[in-house]
Short mmCIF file of C-alpha atoms in Angstrom, two decimals:
data_model
loop_
_atom_site.label_atom_id
_atom_site.label_comp_id
_atom_site.label_asym_id
_atom_site.label_seq_id
_atom_site.Cartn_x
_atom_site.Cartn_y
_atom_site.Cartn_z
CA UNK A 166 -206.13 78.23 -56.23
CA UNK A 167 -206.39 75.27 -58.92
CA UNK A 168 -203.53 72.95 -59.45
CA UNK A 169 -204.30 72.63 -63.18
CA UNK A 170 -202.25 75.65 -64.36
CA UNK A 171 -198.98 73.95 -62.72
CA UNK A 172 -199.96 70.93 -64.70
CA UNK A 173 -200.44 72.74 -68.07
CA UNK A 174 -197.04 74.77 -67.44
CA UNK A 175 -195.40 71.32 -66.79
CA UNK A 176 -196.69 70.13 -70.28
CA UNK A 177 -195.79 72.95 -72.08
CA UNK A 178 -192.32 73.04 -70.78
CA UNK A 179 -192.01 69.29 -71.72
CA UNK A 180 -193.18 69.95 -75.25
CA UNK A 181 -190.54 72.78 -75.69
CA UNK A 182 -187.76 70.34 -74.39
CA UNK A 183 -188.55 68.00 -77.40
CA UNK A 184 -187.04 70.67 -79.97
CA UNK A 185 -184.76 72.37 -77.37
CA UNK A 186 -183.29 69.31 -75.65
CA UNK A 187 -181.33 71.44 -72.68
CA UNK A 188 -180.74 69.22 -69.76
CA UNK A 189 -181.54 71.87 -66.93
CA UNK A 190 -180.46 71.10 -63.38
CA UNK A 191 -184.11 71.71 -62.07
CA UNK A 192 -185.12 68.64 -63.89
CA UNK A 193 -185.24 65.05 -62.55
CA UNK A 194 -182.09 63.19 -63.14
CA UNK A 195 -183.78 60.68 -65.33
CA UNK A 196 -185.31 63.45 -67.73
CA UNK A 197 -181.76 65.23 -67.77
CA UNK A 198 -179.96 62.24 -69.06
CA UNK A 199 -182.83 61.47 -71.69
CA UNK A 200 -182.53 65.06 -73.03
CA UNK A 201 -178.82 64.95 -73.25
CA UNK A 202 -179.10 61.68 -75.41
CA UNK A 203 -181.75 63.32 -77.50
CA UNK A 204 -179.43 66.22 -78.27
CA UNK A 205 -176.68 63.75 -78.93
CA UNK A 206 -179.12 61.82 -81.42
CA UNK A 207 -180.22 64.80 -83.03
CA UNK A 208 -176.40 65.93 -83.57
CA UNK A 209 -175.38 62.29 -84.65
CA UNK A 210 -177.99 61.92 -87.19
CA UNK A 211 -177.62 65.46 -88.93
CA UNK A 212 -181.30 66.30 -87.95
CA UNK A 213 -182.94 69.45 -86.76
CA UNK A 214 -186.10 69.40 -84.61
CA UNK A 215 -188.42 72.04 -86.08
CA UNK A 216 -191.29 72.01 -84.09
CA UNK A 217 -193.31 69.84 -81.34
CA UNK A 218 -196.95 69.54 -80.66
CA UNK A 219 -198.18 68.00 -77.42
CA UNK A 220 -201.91 67.29 -76.75
CA UNK A 221 -202.86 66.52 -73.16
CA UNK A 222 -205.20 64.04 -71.90
CA UNK A 223 -205.72 63.20 -68.10
CA UNK A 224 -206.81 59.57 -67.66
CA UNK A 225 -206.87 59.55 -64.02
CA UNK A 226 -206.60 61.82 -60.78
CA UNK A 227 -206.67 61.43 -57.28
CA UNK A 228 -206.95 64.43 -55.42
CA UNK A 229 -205.78 65.27 -51.70
CA UNK A 230 -205.66 68.40 -49.60
CA UNK A 231 -201.97 69.02 -50.59
CA UNK A 232 -201.12 66.50 -53.52
CA UNK A 233 -202.88 65.61 -56.78
CA UNK A 234 -201.64 62.63 -58.56
CA UNK A 235 -202.70 62.53 -62.04
CA UNK A 236 -202.23 59.97 -64.79
CA UNK A 237 -201.51 61.67 -68.24
CA UNK A 238 -201.52 60.80 -71.91
CA UNK A 239 -199.38 63.06 -73.76
CA UNK A 240 -199.88 62.65 -77.41
CA UNK A 241 -196.75 64.21 -79.25
CA UNK A 242 -195.80 64.94 -82.89
CA UNK A 243 -192.47 66.09 -83.30
CA UNK A 244 -191.77 67.47 -86.66
CA UNK A 245 -187.80 66.57 -87.69
CA UNK A 246 -185.72 67.79 -90.78
CA UNK A 247 -182.88 65.43 -91.82
CA UNK A 248 -180.78 66.63 -94.97
CA UNK A 249 -183.74 68.59 -96.06
CA UNK A 250 -186.30 66.13 -95.71
CA UNK A 251 -189.06 66.63 -92.99
CA UNK A 252 -191.04 64.03 -91.36
CA UNK A 253 -193.28 63.77 -88.37
CA UNK A 254 -192.56 61.35 -85.46
CA UNK A 255 -195.57 60.37 -83.20
CA UNK A 256 -195.25 59.07 -79.66
CA UNK A 257 -198.04 58.40 -77.04
CA UNK A 258 -196.24 58.76 -73.59
CA UNK A 259 -198.13 57.91 -70.56
CA UNK A 260 -196.89 59.54 -67.45
CA UNK A 261 -197.98 59.85 -63.48
CA UNK A 262 -197.35 63.32 -62.21
CA UNK A 263 -197.50 64.52 -58.61
CA UNK A 264 -198.52 68.03 -58.26
CA UNK A 265 -197.81 69.30 -54.66
CA UNK A 266 -199.29 72.53 -52.72
CA UNK A 267 -196.80 74.29 -50.78
CA UNK A 268 -198.08 76.09 -47.08
CA UNK A 269 -198.56 79.24 -49.12
CA UNK A 270 -200.88 77.61 -51.47
CA UNK A 271 -198.79 77.51 -54.50
CA UNK A 272 -199.21 74.30 -56.63
CA UNK A 273 -195.91 72.78 -58.39
CA UNK A 274 -195.01 69.68 -59.89
CA UNK A 275 -192.92 67.68 -57.68
CA UNK A 276 -192.32 64.42 -59.57
CA UNK A 277 -193.06 62.58 -62.81
CA UNK A 278 -192.49 59.08 -64.06
CA UNK A 279 -193.55 56.93 -67.05
CA UNK A 280 -196.49 54.55 -66.23
CA UNK A 281 -195.25 51.95 -68.69
CA UNK A 282 -191.62 51.19 -68.98
CA UNK A 283 -190.27 50.28 -72.38
CA UNK A 284 -187.64 48.04 -70.85
CA UNK A 285 -189.51 45.07 -70.27
CA UNK A 286 -188.62 41.33 -71.24
CA UNK A 287 -192.09 40.34 -72.83
CA UNK A 288 -195.93 40.47 -72.69
CA UNK A 289 -196.40 38.85 -69.40
CA UNK A 290 -198.86 36.26 -68.40
CA UNK A 291 -202.05 38.12 -68.53
CA UNK A 292 -203.52 40.76 -71.01
CA UNK A 293 -205.13 44.10 -70.20
CA UNK A 294 -208.87 43.83 -71.03
CA UNK A 295 -210.33 46.76 -68.92
CA UNK A 296 -212.70 46.75 -65.97
CA UNK A 297 -215.10 45.00 -67.91
CA UNK A 298 -213.13 41.84 -67.80
CA UNK A 299 -212.08 39.79 -70.86
CA UNK A 300 -213.80 40.20 -74.37
CA UNK A 301 -215.62 37.05 -75.35
CA UNK A 302 -215.75 36.37 -79.36
CA UNK A 303 -218.91 35.09 -80.62
CA UNK A 304 -216.99 33.53 -83.53
CA UNK A 305 -213.80 31.41 -84.08
CA UNK A 306 -210.79 33.36 -84.62
CA UNK A 307 -210.21 33.56 -88.31
CA UNK A 308 -206.53 34.39 -89.31
CA UNK A 309 -207.41 35.73 -92.68
CA UNK A 310 -209.74 38.64 -91.35
CA UNK A 311 -206.89 40.46 -89.81
CA UNK A 312 -205.24 41.23 -93.05
CA UNK A 313 -205.26 44.68 -94.45
CA UNK A 314 -206.15 43.50 -98.14
CA UNK A 315 -209.58 41.88 -99.22
CA UNK A 316 -209.32 38.12 -100.25
CA UNK A 317 -212.25 35.89 -101.41
CA UNK A 318 -213.53 33.10 -99.18
CA UNK A 319 -210.95 30.73 -100.60
CA UNK A 320 -207.60 31.67 -101.20
CA UNK A 321 -203.89 30.73 -101.06
CA UNK A 322 -201.45 32.75 -99.20
CA UNK A 323 -198.54 34.07 -101.57
CA UNK A 324 -194.95 32.97 -100.68
CA UNK A 325 -193.75 36.40 -101.31
CA UNK A 326 -193.37 38.95 -98.33
CA UNK A 327 -195.56 42.26 -98.98
CA UNK A 328 -193.80 44.61 -97.23
CA UNK A 329 -196.43 47.46 -98.25
CA UNK A 330 -199.34 45.57 -96.63
CA UNK A 331 -196.98 45.07 -93.43
CA UNK A 332 -196.37 48.85 -93.41
CA UNK A 333 -200.11 49.69 -94.07
CA UNK A 334 -201.18 47.45 -90.93
CA UNK A 335 -198.45 49.00 -88.81
CA UNK A 336 -199.93 52.48 -89.85
CA UNK A 337 -203.46 51.35 -89.28
CA UNK A 338 -202.92 50.02 -85.78
CA UNK A 339 -199.89 52.10 -84.27
CA UNK A 340 -202.37 53.70 -81.91
CA UNK A 341 -205.61 51.66 -82.67
CA UNK A 342 -204.97 48.02 -81.26
CA UNK A 343 -206.65 45.44 -83.72
CA UNK A 344 -209.81 43.84 -81.62
CA UNK A 345 -209.11 40.75 -83.25
CA UNK A 346 -206.24 40.25 -81.17
CA UNK A 347 -205.66 40.27 -77.49
CA UNK A 348 -204.18 43.68 -76.71
CA UNK A 349 -201.16 43.34 -73.71
CA UNK A 350 -200.08 46.22 -71.62
CA UNK A 351 -196.60 45.38 -72.89
CA UNK A 352 -197.63 44.83 -76.46
CA UNK A 353 -194.60 45.51 -78.74
CA UNK A 354 -194.01 41.99 -80.01
CA UNK A 355 -197.63 41.16 -80.37
CA UNK A 356 -197.95 44.18 -82.49
CA UNK A 357 -194.92 43.43 -84.72
CA UNK A 358 -195.95 39.82 -85.28
CA UNK A 359 -199.24 41.24 -86.43
CA UNK A 360 -197.55 43.31 -88.78
CA UNK A 361 -195.35 40.42 -90.23
CA UNK A 362 -198.44 38.50 -90.52
CA UNK A 363 -200.13 40.98 -92.38
CA UNK A 364 -197.30 41.17 -94.77
CA UNK A 365 -197.91 37.28 -95.55
CA UNK A 366 -195.45 35.69 -93.21
CA UNK A 367 -197.16 32.31 -92.80
CA UNK A 368 -197.74 31.12 -88.93
CA UNK A 369 -195.69 27.97 -87.70
CA UNK A 370 -197.77 26.11 -85.37
CA UNK A 371 -195.68 24.34 -82.76
CA UNK A 372 -196.42 21.46 -80.30
CA UNK A 373 -196.45 23.97 -77.24
CA UNK A 374 -196.07 27.85 -76.80
CA UNK A 375 -192.46 27.42 -76.59
CA UNK A 376 -191.98 26.34 -80.25
CA UNK A 377 -193.14 27.90 -83.68
CA UNK A 378 -194.53 31.37 -84.24
CA UNK A 379 -198.44 31.50 -84.23
CA UNK A 380 -201.42 33.04 -82.89
CA UNK A 381 -204.21 30.33 -82.68
CA UNK A 382 -207.10 32.73 -81.24
CA UNK A 383 -209.64 31.32 -79.04
CA UNK A 384 -209.28 27.82 -78.12
CA UNK A 385 -210.65 25.87 -74.99
CA UNK A 386 -212.16 29.17 -73.72
CA UNK A 387 -209.18 31.37 -73.76
CA UNK A 388 -206.78 32.92 -76.33
CA UNK A 389 -203.76 31.19 -77.54
CA UNK A 390 -200.43 32.26 -78.88
CA UNK A 391 -196.67 31.22 -78.93
CA UNK A 392 -194.03 32.93 -76.74
CA UNK A 393 -192.29 34.04 -80.01
CA UNK A 394 -195.38 35.83 -81.19
CA UNK A 395 -195.74 37.99 -77.88
CA UNK A 396 -192.24 37.85 -76.41
CA UNK A 397 -189.41 40.13 -77.59
CA UNK A 398 -186.80 37.64 -76.46
CA UNK A 399 -188.57 34.72 -77.57
CA UNK A 400 -189.03 36.36 -81.24
CA UNK A 401 -185.29 37.41 -81.35
CA UNK A 402 -184.40 33.71 -81.01
CA UNK A 403 -186.88 32.49 -83.33
CA UNK A 404 -185.49 34.99 -85.91
CA UNK A 405 -181.75 34.00 -85.13
CA UNK A 406 -182.52 30.29 -85.95
CA UNK A 407 -182.30 31.47 -89.79
CA UNK A 408 -185.31 28.93 -90.72
CA UNK A 409 -185.68 27.90 -94.18
CA UNK A 410 -189.54 27.84 -94.19
CA UNK A 411 -192.25 30.16 -92.59
CA UNK A 412 -191.44 33.33 -90.88
CA UNK A 413 -187.56 33.79 -91.50
CA UNK A 414 -185.07 36.44 -91.36
CA UNK A 415 -181.38 37.33 -91.93
CA UNK A 416 -179.49 39.59 -89.38
CA UNK A 417 -177.70 42.33 -90.94
CA UNK A 418 -175.02 44.37 -89.45
CA UNK A 419 -176.36 48.15 -89.96
CA UNK A 420 -179.86 49.70 -89.48
CA UNK A 421 -179.18 51.31 -92.98
CA UNK A 422 -179.45 47.71 -94.65
CA UNK A 423 -183.17 47.81 -93.48
CA UNK A 424 -186.22 48.49 -95.39
CA UNK A 425 -189.99 48.73 -94.76
CA UNK A 426 -191.38 45.49 -93.06
CA UNK A 427 -187.94 44.60 -91.27
CA UNK A 428 -187.51 44.30 -87.45
CA UNK A 429 -185.39 45.61 -84.77
CA UNK A 430 -184.88 44.08 -81.46
CA UNK A 431 -183.51 45.88 -78.44
CA UNK A 432 -181.66 44.75 -75.29
CA UNK A 433 -181.64 47.99 -73.39
CA UNK A 434 -179.71 46.53 -70.43
CA UNK A 435 -177.00 44.73 -72.57
CA UNK A 436 -177.49 41.63 -70.62
CA UNK A 437 -178.39 39.12 -73.44
CA UNK A 438 -182.03 39.81 -72.92
CA UNK A 439 -184.09 41.40 -75.67
CA UNK A 440 -186.73 43.53 -74.28
CA UNK A 441 -188.37 45.48 -77.04
CA UNK A 442 -189.37 45.02 -80.59
CA UNK A 443 -190.30 47.51 -83.49
CA UNK A 444 -191.15 47.34 -87.23
CA UNK A 445 -189.60 49.42 -89.98
CA UNK A 446 -192.09 51.66 -91.62
CA UNK A 447 -189.90 54.33 -93.52
CA UNK A 448 -186.60 56.29 -93.61
CA UNK A 449 -185.67 59.88 -92.78
CA UNK A 450 -183.61 62.11 -95.08
CA UNK A 451 -180.30 60.21 -94.50
CA UNK A 452 -181.99 56.71 -95.35
CA UNK A 453 -182.06 55.60 -91.85
CA UNK A 454 -184.97 53.44 -90.20
CA UNK A 455 -188.13 54.94 -88.85
CA UNK A 456 -190.05 52.46 -86.83
CA UNK A 457 -193.62 51.95 -85.35
CA UNK A 458 -194.11 50.35 -82.16
CA UNK A 459 -196.34 49.40 -79.33
CA UNK A 460 -195.95 49.83 -75.60
CA UNK A 461 -195.35 53.41 -75.96
CA UNK A 462 -197.22 53.77 -78.99
CA UNK A 463 -194.99 55.25 -81.66
CA UNK A 464 -195.17 55.96 -85.40
CA UNK A 465 -192.13 57.09 -87.74
CA UNK A 466 -189.93 57.00 -84.64
CA UNK A 467 -186.13 57.30 -85.31
CA UNK A 468 -184.96 53.84 -84.73
CA UNK A 469 -182.09 54.41 -81.92
CA UNK A 470 -184.80 55.05 -79.46
CA UNK A 471 -182.14 57.53 -77.39
CA UNK A 472 -185.20 59.42 -76.57
CA UNK A 473 -186.57 56.72 -74.42
CA UNK A 474 -186.20 56.24 -70.52
CA UNK A 475 -185.54 52.62 -71.40
CA UNK A 476 -182.33 53.23 -73.27
CA UNK A 477 -178.80 52.90 -71.63
CA UNK A 478 -175.23 53.19 -72.87
CA UNK A 479 -175.35 49.43 -72.67
CA UNK A 480 -178.01 49.00 -75.41
CA UNK A 481 -177.70 46.25 -77.82
CA UNK A 482 -179.37 46.04 -81.15
CA UNK A 483 -180.44 43.12 -83.55
CA UNK A 484 -181.43 44.05 -87.09
CA UNK A 485 -183.30 41.48 -88.95
CA UNK A 486 -184.15 41.61 -92.62
CA UNK A 487 -187.07 39.62 -93.17
CA UNK A 488 -186.75 37.44 -96.21
CA UNK A 489 -188.85 38.28 -99.39
CA UNK A 490 -189.98 34.61 -99.81
CA UNK A 491 -191.20 32.15 -97.32
#
């Protein structure tokens, strides 16, 4: 008897729970808690889930006589209606699922856990390059090549923040990392920084990685970037400084004050250290932000992240309105 039907049944049931988030006792505690939060989020925002489509891809499997452990990529599309306006929220969840065989030969899912937690302080010291090792560029990194728009060879960057260009970049690369940049396992802030830069935010080169906001590219045989470019907590403090030149933002009190190209920072533990970042790419029918993000690659995801295993009742948000001129 194959173990795969048990896996497919698990994925089908998980897909159904996204539109009917019932916290059944048979579920693992973390999933029960997540579903309760998801149901509360739908109720609070006056939203109705109208459908979910989940596509399964097995990225790795380790088979034993009585247990099979598989790494999954679950490509979810949730259809949500808010005040008569419907939008699609997309999310790529990666899970490790164990399927066990009982003495009578029946296979059942025994445990499931996310492979990469969204609760993480930063990008970490090393990038993920794959088995072949780091890619080596054959030409110097040119900052202007990463922009969505085409420019002539000689150009001057406008001082106006192009929110639509930031959004277009976020849409293009939400699940397709730009090979012009290093891609991290924990990639949320690297991705947000790229979106800001694509919108016209000028880099501010500091004397070390601890200062400024920049991505220098390949220099001295390795990639170089500032902590504020790649680490959520560092970007938070950079935006909090209220600079008068270069990338600058104003903190606002409510998510509804944000618009396309603005940024949300997340402190899931409420301990003062921000662990995640996302960029606003739209709004739902109630005018509340929808965001794109990496780590768990997400598109048009509702801003509050109560559908995440990382969320806790201590979660603190920072809402930053990127200034229109730099």
